Short mmCIF file of C-alpha atoms and ligand atoms in Angstrom, two decimals:
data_model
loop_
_atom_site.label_atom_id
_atom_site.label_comp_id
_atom_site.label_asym_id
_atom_site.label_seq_id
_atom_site.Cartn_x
_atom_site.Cartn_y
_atom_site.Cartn_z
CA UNK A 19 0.00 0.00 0.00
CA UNK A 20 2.36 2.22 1.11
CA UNK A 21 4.52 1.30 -1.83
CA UNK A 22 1.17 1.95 -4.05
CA UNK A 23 1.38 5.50 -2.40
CA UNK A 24 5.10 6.15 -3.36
CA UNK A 25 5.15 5.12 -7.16
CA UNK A 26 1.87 7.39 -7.99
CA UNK A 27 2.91 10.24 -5.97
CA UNK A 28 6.21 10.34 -7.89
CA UNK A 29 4.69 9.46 -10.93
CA UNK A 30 2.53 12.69 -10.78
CA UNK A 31 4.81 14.95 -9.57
CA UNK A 32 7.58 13.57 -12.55
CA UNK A 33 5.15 14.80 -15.09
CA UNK A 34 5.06 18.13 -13.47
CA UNK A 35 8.67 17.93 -13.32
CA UNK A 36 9.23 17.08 -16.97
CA UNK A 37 6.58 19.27 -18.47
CA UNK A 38 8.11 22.47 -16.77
CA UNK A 39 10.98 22.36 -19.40
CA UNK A 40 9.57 25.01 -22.38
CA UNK A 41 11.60 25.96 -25.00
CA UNK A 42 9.85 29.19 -25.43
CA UNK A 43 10.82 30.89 -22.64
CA UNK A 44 13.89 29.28 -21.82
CA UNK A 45 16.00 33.22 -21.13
CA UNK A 46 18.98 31.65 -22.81
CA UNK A 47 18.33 28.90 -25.43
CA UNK A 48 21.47 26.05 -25.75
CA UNK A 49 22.82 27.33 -29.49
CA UNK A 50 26.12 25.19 -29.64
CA UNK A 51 25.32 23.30 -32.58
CA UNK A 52 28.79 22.13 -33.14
CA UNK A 53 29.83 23.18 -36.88
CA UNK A 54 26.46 25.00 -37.09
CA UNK A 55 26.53 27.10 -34.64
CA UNK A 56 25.67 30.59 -35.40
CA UNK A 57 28.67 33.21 -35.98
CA UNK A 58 26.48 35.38 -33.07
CA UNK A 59 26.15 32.61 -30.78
CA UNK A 60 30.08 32.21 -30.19
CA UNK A 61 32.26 35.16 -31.50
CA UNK A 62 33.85 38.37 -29.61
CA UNK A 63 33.87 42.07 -31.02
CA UNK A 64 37.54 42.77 -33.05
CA UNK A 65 36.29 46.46 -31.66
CA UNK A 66 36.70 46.00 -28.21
CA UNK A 67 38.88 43.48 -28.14
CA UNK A 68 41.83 44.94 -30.74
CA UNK A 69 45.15 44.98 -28.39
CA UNK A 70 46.56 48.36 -28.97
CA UNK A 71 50.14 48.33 -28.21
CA UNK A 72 52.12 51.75 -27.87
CA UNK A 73 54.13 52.81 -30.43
CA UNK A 74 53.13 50.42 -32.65
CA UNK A 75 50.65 50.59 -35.92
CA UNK A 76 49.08 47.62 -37.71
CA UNK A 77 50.67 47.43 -41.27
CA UNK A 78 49.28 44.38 -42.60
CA UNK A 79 46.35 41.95 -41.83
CA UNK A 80 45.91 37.98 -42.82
CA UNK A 81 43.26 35.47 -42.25
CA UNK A 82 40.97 33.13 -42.68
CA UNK A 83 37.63 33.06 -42.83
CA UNK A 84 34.71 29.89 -42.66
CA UNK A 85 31.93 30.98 -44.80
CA UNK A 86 28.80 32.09 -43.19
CA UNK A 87 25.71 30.14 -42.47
CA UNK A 88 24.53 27.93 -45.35
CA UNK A 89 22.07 25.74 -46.60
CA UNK A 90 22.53 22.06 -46.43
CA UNK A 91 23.73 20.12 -49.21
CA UNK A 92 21.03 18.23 -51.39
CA UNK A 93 21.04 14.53 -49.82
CA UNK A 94 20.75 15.71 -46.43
CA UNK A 95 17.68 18.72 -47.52
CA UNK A 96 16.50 15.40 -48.58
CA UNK A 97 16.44 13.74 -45.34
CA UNK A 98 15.01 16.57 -43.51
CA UNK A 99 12.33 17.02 -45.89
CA UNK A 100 11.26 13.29 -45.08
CA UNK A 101 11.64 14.14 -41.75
CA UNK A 102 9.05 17.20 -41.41
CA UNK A 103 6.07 14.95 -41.03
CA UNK A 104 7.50 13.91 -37.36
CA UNK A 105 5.89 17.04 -36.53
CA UNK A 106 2.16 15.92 -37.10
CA UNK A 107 3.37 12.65 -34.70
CA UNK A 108 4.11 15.38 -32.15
CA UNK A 109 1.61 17.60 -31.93
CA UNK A 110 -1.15 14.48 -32.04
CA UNK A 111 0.38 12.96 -29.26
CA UNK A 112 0.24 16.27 -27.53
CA UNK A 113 -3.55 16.24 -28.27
CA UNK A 114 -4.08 12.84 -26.78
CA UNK A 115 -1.96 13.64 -24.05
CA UNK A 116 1.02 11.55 -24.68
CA UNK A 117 3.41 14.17 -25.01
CA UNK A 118 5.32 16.22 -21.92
CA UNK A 119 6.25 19.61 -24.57
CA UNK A 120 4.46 22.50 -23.31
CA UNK A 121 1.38 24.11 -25.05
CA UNK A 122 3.72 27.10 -26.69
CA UNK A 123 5.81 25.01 -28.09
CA UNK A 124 3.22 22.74 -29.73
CA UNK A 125 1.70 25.84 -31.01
CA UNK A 126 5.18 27.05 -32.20
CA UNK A 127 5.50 23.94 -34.13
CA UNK A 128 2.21 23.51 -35.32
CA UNK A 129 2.15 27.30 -36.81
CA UNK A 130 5.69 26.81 -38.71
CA UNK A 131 5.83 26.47 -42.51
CA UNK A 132 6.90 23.29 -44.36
CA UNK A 133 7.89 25.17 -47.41
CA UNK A 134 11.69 25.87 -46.56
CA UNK A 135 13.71 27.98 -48.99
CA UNK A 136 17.02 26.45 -47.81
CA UNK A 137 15.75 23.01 -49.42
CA UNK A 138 15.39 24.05 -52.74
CA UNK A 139 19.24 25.84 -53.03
CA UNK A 140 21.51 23.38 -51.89
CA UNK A 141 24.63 24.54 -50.63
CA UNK A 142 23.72 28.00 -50.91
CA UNK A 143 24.84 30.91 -48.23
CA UNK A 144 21.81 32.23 -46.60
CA UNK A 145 21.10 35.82 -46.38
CA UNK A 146 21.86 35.18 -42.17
CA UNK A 147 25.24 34.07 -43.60
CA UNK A 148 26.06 37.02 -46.00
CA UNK A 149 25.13 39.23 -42.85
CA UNK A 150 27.57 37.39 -41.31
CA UNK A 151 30.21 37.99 -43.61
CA UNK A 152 29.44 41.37 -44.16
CA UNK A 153 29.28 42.48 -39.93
CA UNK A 154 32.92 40.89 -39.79
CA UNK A 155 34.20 43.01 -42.75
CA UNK A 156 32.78 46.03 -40.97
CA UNK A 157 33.64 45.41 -37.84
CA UNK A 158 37.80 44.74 -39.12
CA UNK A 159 37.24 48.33 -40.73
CA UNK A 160 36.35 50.06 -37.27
CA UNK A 161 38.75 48.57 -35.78
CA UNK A 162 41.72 49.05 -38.10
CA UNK A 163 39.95 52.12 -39.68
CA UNK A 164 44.04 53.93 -40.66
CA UNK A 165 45.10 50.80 -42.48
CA UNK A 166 41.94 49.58 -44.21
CA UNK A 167 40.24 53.12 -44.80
CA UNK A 168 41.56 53.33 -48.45
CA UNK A 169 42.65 49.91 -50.16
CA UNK A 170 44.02 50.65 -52.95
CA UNK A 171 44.47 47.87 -55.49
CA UNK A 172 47.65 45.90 -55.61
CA UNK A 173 47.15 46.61 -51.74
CA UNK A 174 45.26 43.31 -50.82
CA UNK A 175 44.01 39.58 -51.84
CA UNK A 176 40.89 38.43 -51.19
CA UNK A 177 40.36 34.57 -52.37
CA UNK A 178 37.71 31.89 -51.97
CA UNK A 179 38.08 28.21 -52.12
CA UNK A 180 35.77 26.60 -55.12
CA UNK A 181 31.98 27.25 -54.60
CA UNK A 182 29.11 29.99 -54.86
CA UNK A 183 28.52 29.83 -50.93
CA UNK A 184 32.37 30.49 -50.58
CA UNK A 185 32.10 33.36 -53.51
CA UNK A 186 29.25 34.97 -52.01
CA UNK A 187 30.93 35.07 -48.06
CA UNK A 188 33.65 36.42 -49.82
CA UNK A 189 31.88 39.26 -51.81
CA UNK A 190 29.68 39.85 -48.12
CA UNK A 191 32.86 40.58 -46.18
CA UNK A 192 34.54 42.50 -48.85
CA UNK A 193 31.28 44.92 -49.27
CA UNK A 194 31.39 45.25 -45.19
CA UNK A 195 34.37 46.58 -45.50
CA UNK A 196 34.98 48.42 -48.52
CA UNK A 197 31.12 48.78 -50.05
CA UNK A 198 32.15 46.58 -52.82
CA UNK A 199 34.52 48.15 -55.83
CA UNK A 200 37.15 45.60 -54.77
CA UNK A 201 38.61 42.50 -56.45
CA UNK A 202 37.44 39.13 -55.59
CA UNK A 203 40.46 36.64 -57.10
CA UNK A 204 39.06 33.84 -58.92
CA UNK A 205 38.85 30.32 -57.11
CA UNK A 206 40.67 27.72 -58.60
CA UNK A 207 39.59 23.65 -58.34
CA UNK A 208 43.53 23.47 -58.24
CA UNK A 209 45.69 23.18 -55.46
CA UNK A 210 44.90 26.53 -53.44
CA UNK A 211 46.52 27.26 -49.94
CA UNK A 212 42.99 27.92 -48.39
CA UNK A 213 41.69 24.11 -48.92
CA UNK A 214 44.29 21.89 -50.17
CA UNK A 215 42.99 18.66 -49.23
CA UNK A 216 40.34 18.83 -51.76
CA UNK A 217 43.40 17.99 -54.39
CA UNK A 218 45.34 15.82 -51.54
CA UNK A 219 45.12 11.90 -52.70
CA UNK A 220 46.17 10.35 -49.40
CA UNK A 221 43.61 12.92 -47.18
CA UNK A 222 40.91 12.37 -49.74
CA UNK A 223 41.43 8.25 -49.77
CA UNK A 224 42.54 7.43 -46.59
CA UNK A 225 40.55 10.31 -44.12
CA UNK A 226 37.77 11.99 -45.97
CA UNK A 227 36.17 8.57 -47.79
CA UNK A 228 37.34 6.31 -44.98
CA UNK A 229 34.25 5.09 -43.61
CA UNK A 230 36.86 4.11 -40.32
CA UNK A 231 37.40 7.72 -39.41
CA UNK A 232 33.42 7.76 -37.66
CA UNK A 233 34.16 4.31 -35.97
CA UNK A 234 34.35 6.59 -32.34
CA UNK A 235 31.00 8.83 -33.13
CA UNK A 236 29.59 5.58 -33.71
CA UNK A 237 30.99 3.95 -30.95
CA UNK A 238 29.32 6.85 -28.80
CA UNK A 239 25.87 6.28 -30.54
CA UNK A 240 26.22 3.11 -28.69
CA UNK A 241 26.94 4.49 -25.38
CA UNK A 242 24.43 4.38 -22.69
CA UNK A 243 24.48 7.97 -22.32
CA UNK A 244 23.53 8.60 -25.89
CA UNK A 245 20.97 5.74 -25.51
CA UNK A 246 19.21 7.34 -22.86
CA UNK A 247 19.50 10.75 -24.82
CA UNK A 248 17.86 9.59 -27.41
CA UNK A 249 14.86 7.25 -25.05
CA UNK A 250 14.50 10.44 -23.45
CA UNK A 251 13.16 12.66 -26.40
CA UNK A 252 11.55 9.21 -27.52
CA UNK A 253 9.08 9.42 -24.69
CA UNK A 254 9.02 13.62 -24.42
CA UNK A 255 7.51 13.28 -27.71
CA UNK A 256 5.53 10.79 -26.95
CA UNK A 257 4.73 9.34 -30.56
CA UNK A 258 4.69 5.65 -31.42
CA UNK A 259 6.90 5.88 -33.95
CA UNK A 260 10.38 4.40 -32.89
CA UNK A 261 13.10 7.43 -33.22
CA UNK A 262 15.70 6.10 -35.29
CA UNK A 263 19.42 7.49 -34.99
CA UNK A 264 18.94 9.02 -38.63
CA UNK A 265 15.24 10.62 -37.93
CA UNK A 266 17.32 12.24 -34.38
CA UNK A 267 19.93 12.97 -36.20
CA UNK A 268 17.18 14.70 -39.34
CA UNK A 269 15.40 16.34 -36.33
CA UNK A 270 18.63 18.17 -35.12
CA UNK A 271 19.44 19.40 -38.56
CA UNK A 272 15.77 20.82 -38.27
CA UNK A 273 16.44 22.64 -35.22
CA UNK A 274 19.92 24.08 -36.17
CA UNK A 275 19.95 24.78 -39.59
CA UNK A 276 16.19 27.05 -38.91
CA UNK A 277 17.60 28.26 -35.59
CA UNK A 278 18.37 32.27 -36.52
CA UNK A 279 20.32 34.85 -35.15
CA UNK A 280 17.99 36.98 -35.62
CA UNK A 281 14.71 35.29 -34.81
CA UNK A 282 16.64 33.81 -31.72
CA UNK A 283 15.09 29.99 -31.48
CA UNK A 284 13.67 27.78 -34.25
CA UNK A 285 10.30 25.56 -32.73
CA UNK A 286 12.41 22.63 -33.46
CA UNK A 287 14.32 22.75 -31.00
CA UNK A 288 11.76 22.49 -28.62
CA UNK A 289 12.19 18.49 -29.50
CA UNK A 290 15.44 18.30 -27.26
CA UNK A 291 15.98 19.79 -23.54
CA UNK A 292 19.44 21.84 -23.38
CA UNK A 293 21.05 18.42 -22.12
CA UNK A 294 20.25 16.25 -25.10
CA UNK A 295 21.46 18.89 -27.58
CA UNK A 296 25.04 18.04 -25.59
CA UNK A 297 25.29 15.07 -26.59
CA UNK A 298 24.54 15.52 -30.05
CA UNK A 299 27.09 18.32 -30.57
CA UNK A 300 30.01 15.63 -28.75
CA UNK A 301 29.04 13.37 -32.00
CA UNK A 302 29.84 16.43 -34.27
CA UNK A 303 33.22 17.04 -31.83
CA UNK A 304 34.21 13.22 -32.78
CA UNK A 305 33.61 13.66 -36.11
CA UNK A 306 36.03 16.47 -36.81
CA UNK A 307 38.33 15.21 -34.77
CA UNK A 308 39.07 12.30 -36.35
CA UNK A 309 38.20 13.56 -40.31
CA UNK A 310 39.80 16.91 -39.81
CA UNK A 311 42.10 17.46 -36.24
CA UNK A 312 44.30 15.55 -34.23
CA UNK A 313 42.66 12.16 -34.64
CA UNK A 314 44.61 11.85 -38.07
CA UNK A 315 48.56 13.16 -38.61
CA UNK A 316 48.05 14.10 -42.02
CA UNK A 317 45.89 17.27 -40.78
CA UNK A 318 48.23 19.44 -39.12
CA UNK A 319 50.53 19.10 -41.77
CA UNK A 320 47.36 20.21 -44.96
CA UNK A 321 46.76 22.81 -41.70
CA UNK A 322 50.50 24.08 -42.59
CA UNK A 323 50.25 24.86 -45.77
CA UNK A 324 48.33 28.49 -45.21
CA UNK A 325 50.08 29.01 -42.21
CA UNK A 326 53.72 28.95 -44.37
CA UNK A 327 51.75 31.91 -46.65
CA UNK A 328 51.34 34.15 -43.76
CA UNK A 329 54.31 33.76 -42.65
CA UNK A 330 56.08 34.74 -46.48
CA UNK A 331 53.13 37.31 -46.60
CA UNK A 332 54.26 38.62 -43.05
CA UNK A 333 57.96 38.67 -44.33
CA UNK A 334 57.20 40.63 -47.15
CA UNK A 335 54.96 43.07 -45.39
CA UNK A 336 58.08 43.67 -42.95
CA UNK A 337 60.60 44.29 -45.79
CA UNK A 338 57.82 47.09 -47.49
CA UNK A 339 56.56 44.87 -50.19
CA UNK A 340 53.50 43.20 -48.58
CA UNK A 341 49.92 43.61 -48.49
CA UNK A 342 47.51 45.58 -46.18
CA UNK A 343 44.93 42.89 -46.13
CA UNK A 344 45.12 39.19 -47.43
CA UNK A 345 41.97 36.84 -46.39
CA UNK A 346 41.08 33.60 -47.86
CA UNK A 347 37.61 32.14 -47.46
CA UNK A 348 37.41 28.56 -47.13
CA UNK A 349 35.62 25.57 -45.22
CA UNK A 350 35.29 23.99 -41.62
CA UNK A 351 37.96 21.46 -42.75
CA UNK A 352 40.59 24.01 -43.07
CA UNK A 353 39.72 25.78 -39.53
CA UNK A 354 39.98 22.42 -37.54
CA UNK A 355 43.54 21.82 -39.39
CA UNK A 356 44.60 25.31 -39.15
CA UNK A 357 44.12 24.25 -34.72
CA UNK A 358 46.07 21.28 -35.41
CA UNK A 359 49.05 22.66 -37.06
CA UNK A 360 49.06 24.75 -34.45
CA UNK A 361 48.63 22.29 -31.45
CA UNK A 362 45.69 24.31 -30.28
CA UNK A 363 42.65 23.40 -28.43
CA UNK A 364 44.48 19.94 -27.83
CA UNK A 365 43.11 17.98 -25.04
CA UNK A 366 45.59 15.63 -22.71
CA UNK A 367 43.27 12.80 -23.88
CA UNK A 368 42.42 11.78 -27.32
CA UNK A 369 38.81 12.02 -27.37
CA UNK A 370 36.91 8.83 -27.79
CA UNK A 371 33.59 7.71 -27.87
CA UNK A 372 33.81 6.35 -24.89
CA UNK A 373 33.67 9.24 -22.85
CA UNK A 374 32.46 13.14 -23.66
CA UNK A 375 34.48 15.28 -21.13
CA UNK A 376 32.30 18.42 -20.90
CA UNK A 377 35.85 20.30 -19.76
CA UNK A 378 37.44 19.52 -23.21
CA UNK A 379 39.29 22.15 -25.35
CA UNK A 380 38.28 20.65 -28.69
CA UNK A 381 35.15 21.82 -28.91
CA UNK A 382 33.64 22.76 -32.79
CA UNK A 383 31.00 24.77 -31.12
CA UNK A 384 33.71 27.29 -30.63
CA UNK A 385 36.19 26.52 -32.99
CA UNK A 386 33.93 25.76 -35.84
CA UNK A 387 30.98 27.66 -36.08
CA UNK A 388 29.68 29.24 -39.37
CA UNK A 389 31.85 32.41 -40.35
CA UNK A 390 34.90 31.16 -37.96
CA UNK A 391 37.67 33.19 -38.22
CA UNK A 392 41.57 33.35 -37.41
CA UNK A 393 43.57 36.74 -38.20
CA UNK A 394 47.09 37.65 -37.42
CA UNK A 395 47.57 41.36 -37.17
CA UNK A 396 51.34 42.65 -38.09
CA UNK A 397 52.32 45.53 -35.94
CA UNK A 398 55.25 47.62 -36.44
CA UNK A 399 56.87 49.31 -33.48
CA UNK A 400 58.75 52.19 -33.23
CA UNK A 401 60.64 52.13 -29.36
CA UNK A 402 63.83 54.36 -29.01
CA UNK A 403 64.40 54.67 -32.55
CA UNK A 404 64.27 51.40 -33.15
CA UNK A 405 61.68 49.51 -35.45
CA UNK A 406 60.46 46.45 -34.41
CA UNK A 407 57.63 44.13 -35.07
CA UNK A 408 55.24 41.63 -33.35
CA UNK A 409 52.51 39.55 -34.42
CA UNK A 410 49.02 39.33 -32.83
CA UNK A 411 46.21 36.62 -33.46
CA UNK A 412 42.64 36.57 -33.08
CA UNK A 413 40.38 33.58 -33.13
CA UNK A 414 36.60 34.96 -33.92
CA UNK A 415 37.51 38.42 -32.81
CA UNK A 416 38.74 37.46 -29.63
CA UNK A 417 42.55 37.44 -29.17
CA UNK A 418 43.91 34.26 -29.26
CA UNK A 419 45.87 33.78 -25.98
CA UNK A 420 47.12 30.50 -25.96
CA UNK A 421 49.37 31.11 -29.12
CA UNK A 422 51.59 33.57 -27.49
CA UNK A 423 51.72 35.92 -24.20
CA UNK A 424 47.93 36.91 -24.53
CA UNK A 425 47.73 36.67 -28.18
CA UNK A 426 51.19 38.86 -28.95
CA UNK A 427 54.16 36.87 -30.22
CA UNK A 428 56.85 39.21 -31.16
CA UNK A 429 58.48 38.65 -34.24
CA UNK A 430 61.45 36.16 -33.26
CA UNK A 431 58.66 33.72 -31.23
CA UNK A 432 56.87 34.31 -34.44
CA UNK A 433 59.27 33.23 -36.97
CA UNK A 434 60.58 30.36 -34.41
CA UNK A 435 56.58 29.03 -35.05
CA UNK A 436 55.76 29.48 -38.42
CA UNK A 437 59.10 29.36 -40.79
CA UNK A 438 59.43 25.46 -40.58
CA UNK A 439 55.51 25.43 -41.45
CA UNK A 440 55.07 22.69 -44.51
CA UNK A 441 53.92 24.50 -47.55
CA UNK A 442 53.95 21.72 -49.94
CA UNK A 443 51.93 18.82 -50.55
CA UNK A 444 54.29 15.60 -50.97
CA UNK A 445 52.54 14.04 -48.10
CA UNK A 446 49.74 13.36 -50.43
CA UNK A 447 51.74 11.24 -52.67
CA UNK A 448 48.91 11.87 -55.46
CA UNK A 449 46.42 14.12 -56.58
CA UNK A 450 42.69 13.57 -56.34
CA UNK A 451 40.65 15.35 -58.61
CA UNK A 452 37.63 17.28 -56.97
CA UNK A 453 34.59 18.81 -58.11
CA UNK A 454 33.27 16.46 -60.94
C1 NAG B 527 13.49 7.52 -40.00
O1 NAG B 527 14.71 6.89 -40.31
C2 NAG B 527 14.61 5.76 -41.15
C3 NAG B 527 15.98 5.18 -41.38
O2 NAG B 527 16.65 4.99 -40.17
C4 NAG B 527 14.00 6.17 -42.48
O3 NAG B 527 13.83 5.02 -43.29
C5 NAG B 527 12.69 6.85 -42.24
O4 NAG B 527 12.19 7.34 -43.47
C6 NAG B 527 12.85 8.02 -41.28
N1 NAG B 527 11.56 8.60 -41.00
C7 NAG B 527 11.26 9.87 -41.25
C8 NAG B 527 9.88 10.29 -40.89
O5 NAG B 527 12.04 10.65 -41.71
C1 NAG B 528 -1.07 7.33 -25.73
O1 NAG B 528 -0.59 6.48 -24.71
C2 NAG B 528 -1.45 5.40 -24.42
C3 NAG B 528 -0.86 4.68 -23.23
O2 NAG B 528 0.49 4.40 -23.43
C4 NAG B 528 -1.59 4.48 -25.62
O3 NAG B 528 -2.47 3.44 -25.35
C5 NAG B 528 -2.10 5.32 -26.79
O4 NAG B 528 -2.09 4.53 -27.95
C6 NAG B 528 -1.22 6.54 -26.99
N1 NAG B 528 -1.79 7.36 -28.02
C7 NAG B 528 -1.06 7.87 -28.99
C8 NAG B 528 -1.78 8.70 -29.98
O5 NAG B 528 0.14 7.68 -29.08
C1 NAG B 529 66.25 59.33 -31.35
O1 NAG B 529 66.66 60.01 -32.51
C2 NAG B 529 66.60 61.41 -32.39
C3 NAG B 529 66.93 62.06 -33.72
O2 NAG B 529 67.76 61.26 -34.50
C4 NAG B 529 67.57 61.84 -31.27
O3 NAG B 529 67.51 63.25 -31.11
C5 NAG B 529 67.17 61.15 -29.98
O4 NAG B 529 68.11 61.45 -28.96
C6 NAG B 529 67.09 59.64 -30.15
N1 NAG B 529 66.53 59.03 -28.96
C7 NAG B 529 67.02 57.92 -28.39
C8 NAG B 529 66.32 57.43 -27.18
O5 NAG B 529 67.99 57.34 -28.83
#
C-alpha cells in the first residue's frame, strides 16, 4: 500500500517535473550546434577586443575566414524534408496527451511552414550568412579604420576556395568593408593554400572517404548515455513511432539549420531539452576530430600549408613589399587543421567515444561555427628609434591567448613558429581530382 502511495505520488509529480521544461521561454536557449553554430552565438567584437600596443601601428592583416551560415547540401535537404512529417506525430500525441512539450511550443511547431527555402538551393549561403560575412568586414574596418580606410588595389588579396557559398561570403565581407569596388580573385579547383585537401590523394582516400574515421562517433551512438539521450526525447515526444538514430539525427538538422540569429530559437528545437542537444554536438566534436584534427597526422601538416603563406606574406609586409589585407575564405575542414598545425585546443586525452568530457578544449561549437575566423595582425613598433615588429592573433575576434603571451608573439617567437611550417603537398603522394 504504502509502496502503491510512493510510485503514484512520484509518478505525478515527474510529469510536473518534466513538463516544466519550455523551450519558449527558456531566457537563454542552448545554441552550440557544433559546426552549425551561429557566428552570433560564439564570437567576440575585433572592436573592443583589438590589443593596442604603444608605439606600434598595424601594417598588414591575414586570415581566414569559414563561410557564413549555409544551406545544407542536397542529400541531407532530402532527409530533412522526409523528416518534417515527425511534426504531425508530435503535436497528435500532444492532443491525446502523450506528449510532456508544453502548449507554446506545440503551437510554435504547429504554426511553422513546411515550405523551406534552404531546401530548394543546396549549398547555398543564406542571407543570415552574407550578414555574417558582411558584420565581420565592418567590424575589421572600425577597428583598423588607418590601415583599411583606403585599399588601394595591388594593396590586398581576397580569395575563396571553389563554390558559390564560398564566392558569395567572400563578396559579403569585402562589401562590409569596402562597399564593394574591390577584387574578388578567382577560385581555382587546383591546389589553393585555403583548402588543399580537396586535391590531396592520401587525405581524400585514406581520411575523408574512410568510412573508419566515424568508428568513435559511432561507438558513442552506442553508449548508454547517448541511448538514454535519445529514449528520453523518444518518450518527451511521446509518438509511437520508434526514433531512429537518422530521424534524431534529421530532427537536429531541423532545429539548427532554422535556428536564426535573428529570430533567436527555431520551434524545433523544442524536441530536445538543453542536455540532449550536448550530446549531439560531442558526436559532431568526434567527427572532426578524427576527419579533420588531431585524430589523423596528415591534418596538421594540410593545416600548414596556409600558415607557411602568412608567414612569407608577413615577411614581405616587414621588408615594405607586402599587403595591407590578405583573407582567404574557405571551409570547416581548413579551420579544424589550421588548430592542429598549431597544437591548439588539444586535449591531454584523445577524445573517444567512450567518454564526452564536458571540460574539453576541442570543442567545434567554438572553434567551428559558421563564419569562424583566425587573423594575425602585423604591428610595427617604433621604441627608441628602433623599429620592431610583433605579431598578434585573433580567433573569432577574440585574441587568441594560448598562441603567445595573450595573443602577442613578437616577431622572433613568431618566426621560431611558423618558418618550418610545410607549404607543400608531398605528403599526399597523389592528386585527387575534386569537383566532378
Ligand atoms: C526515420 O529513419 C529511417 C531510417 O533509419 C528512415 O527510413 C525513415 O524514413 C525516417 N523517418 C522519417 C519520418 O524521416
Ligand atoms: C497514448 O498512450 C497510451 C498509453 O500508453 C496508448 O495506449 C495510446 O495509444 C497513446 N496514443 C497515442 C496517440 O500515441
Ligand atoms: C632618437 O633620434 C633622435 C633624432 O635622431 C635623437 O635626437 C634622440 O636622442 C634619439 N633618442 C634615443 C632614445 O635614442
Amino acid at each position: 500500500m504504502k509502496f502503491l502511495f510512493v510510485t503514484v505520488f512520484l509518478s505525478v509529480y515527474a510529469r510536473s517535473v518534466i513538463s516544466l521544461f519550455c523551450y519558449w521561454n527558456t531566457g537563454c536557449p542552448y545554441n552550440y550546434f557544433s559546426s552549425r553554430t551561429p557566428y552570433n552565438a560564439a564570437r567576440g567584437d575585433i572592436r573592443d577586443s583589438v590589443i593596442k600596443l604603444t608605439d606600434c601601428e598595424p601594417i598588414s592583416i591575414w586570415g581566414l575566414v569559414r563561410h557564413g551560415k549555409r544551406n545544407p547540401g542536397a542529400e541531407l535537404a532530402l532527409t530533412m524534408k522526409n523528416a518534417i512529417v515527425i511534426r504531425e506525430y508530435v503535436v497528435s500525441s500532444y492532443e491525446n496527451g502523450n506528449s510532456s512539450l508544453c502548449a507554446q511550443d506545440i503551437e510554435n511547431l504547429r504554426e511553422l511552414g513546411a515550405d523551406y527555402g534552404m531546401f530548394e538551393n543546396a549549398y547555398q549561403l543564406s542571407e543570415e550568412g552574407y550578414q555574417e560575412m558582411m558584420d565581420i568586414g565592418k567590424r575589421f574596418k572600425q577597428a583598423f579604420p588607418k590601415l583599411l580606410n583606403k585599399l588601394e588595389s595591388q594593396s590586398y588579396t581576397f580569395r575563396p576556395a571553389f563554390g558559390n557559398w564560398m564566392q558569395k561570403s567572400a563578396e559579403g565581407f569585402v562589401n562590409g568593408l569596402a562597399n564593394g569596388n574591390l577584387d574578388i580573385e578567382k577560385a581555382t579547383t587546383d591546389f589553393d593554400i585555403m583548402d588543399p585537401y580537396t586535391t590531396c590523394g592520401k587525405y581524400q582516400r585514406d581520411v575523408k572517404k574512410n568510412p573508419e574515421i566515424y568508428l568513435e562517433s559511432n561507438k558513442y551512438l552506442e553508449t548508454t548515455e547517448f541511448l538514454a539521450t535519445k529514449d528520453r526525447i523518444q518518450r518527451r515526444l511521446g509518438i509511437d513511432y520508434p526514433l531512429t538514430n537518422e530521424n534524431i539525427s534529421a530532427l537536429y538538422d531541423l532545429c539548427r539549420y532554422t535556428w536564426s540569429s535573428k529570430d533567436k530559437m527555431s520551434p524545433w528545437c523544442a524536441l530536445f531539452t538543453t542536455e540532449d542537444l550536448k550530446v549531439l554536438e560531442y558526436a559532431g566534436d568526434l567527427k572532426h576530430y578524427y576527419r579533420n584534427g588531431y585524430g589523423n597526422s596528415i591534418n596538421a601538416l594540410l593545416g600548414q600549408i596556409p600558415l607557411s603563406d602568412l608567414f612569407k606574406s608577413f615577411q614581405l609586409a616587414k621588408d615594405g613589399k607586402g599587403k595591407k589585407i590578405i583573407a582567404y575564405f574557405t571551409h570547416a575542414t581548413m579551420m579544424d587543421m589550421l588548430y592542429t598545425a598549431l597544437n591548439l585546443f588539444k586535449d591531454d586525452v584523445e577524445l573517444t567515444g567512450a567518454l564526452r568530457n564536458p571540460d574539453r578544449k576541442w570543442r567545434t561549437s567554438k572553434l567551428s561555427i559558421f563564419g569562424a575566423n583566425m587573423f594575425a595582425v602585423l604591428n610595427r613598433c617604433n621604441r627608441e628609434n628602433k623599429t620592431d615588429y610583433n605579431v598578434v592573433f585573433y580567433l573569432n575576434e577574440e585574441p587568441l591567448k594560448p598562441i603567445c603571451e595573450q595573443g602577442v608573439c613578437t616577431w622572433e617567437e613568431f618566426e621560431n613558429k611558423f618558418k618550418t611550417m610545410n607549404s607543400n603537398t608531398d605528403m599526399c603522394q597523389f592528386k585527387s581530382v575534386p569537383y566532378i
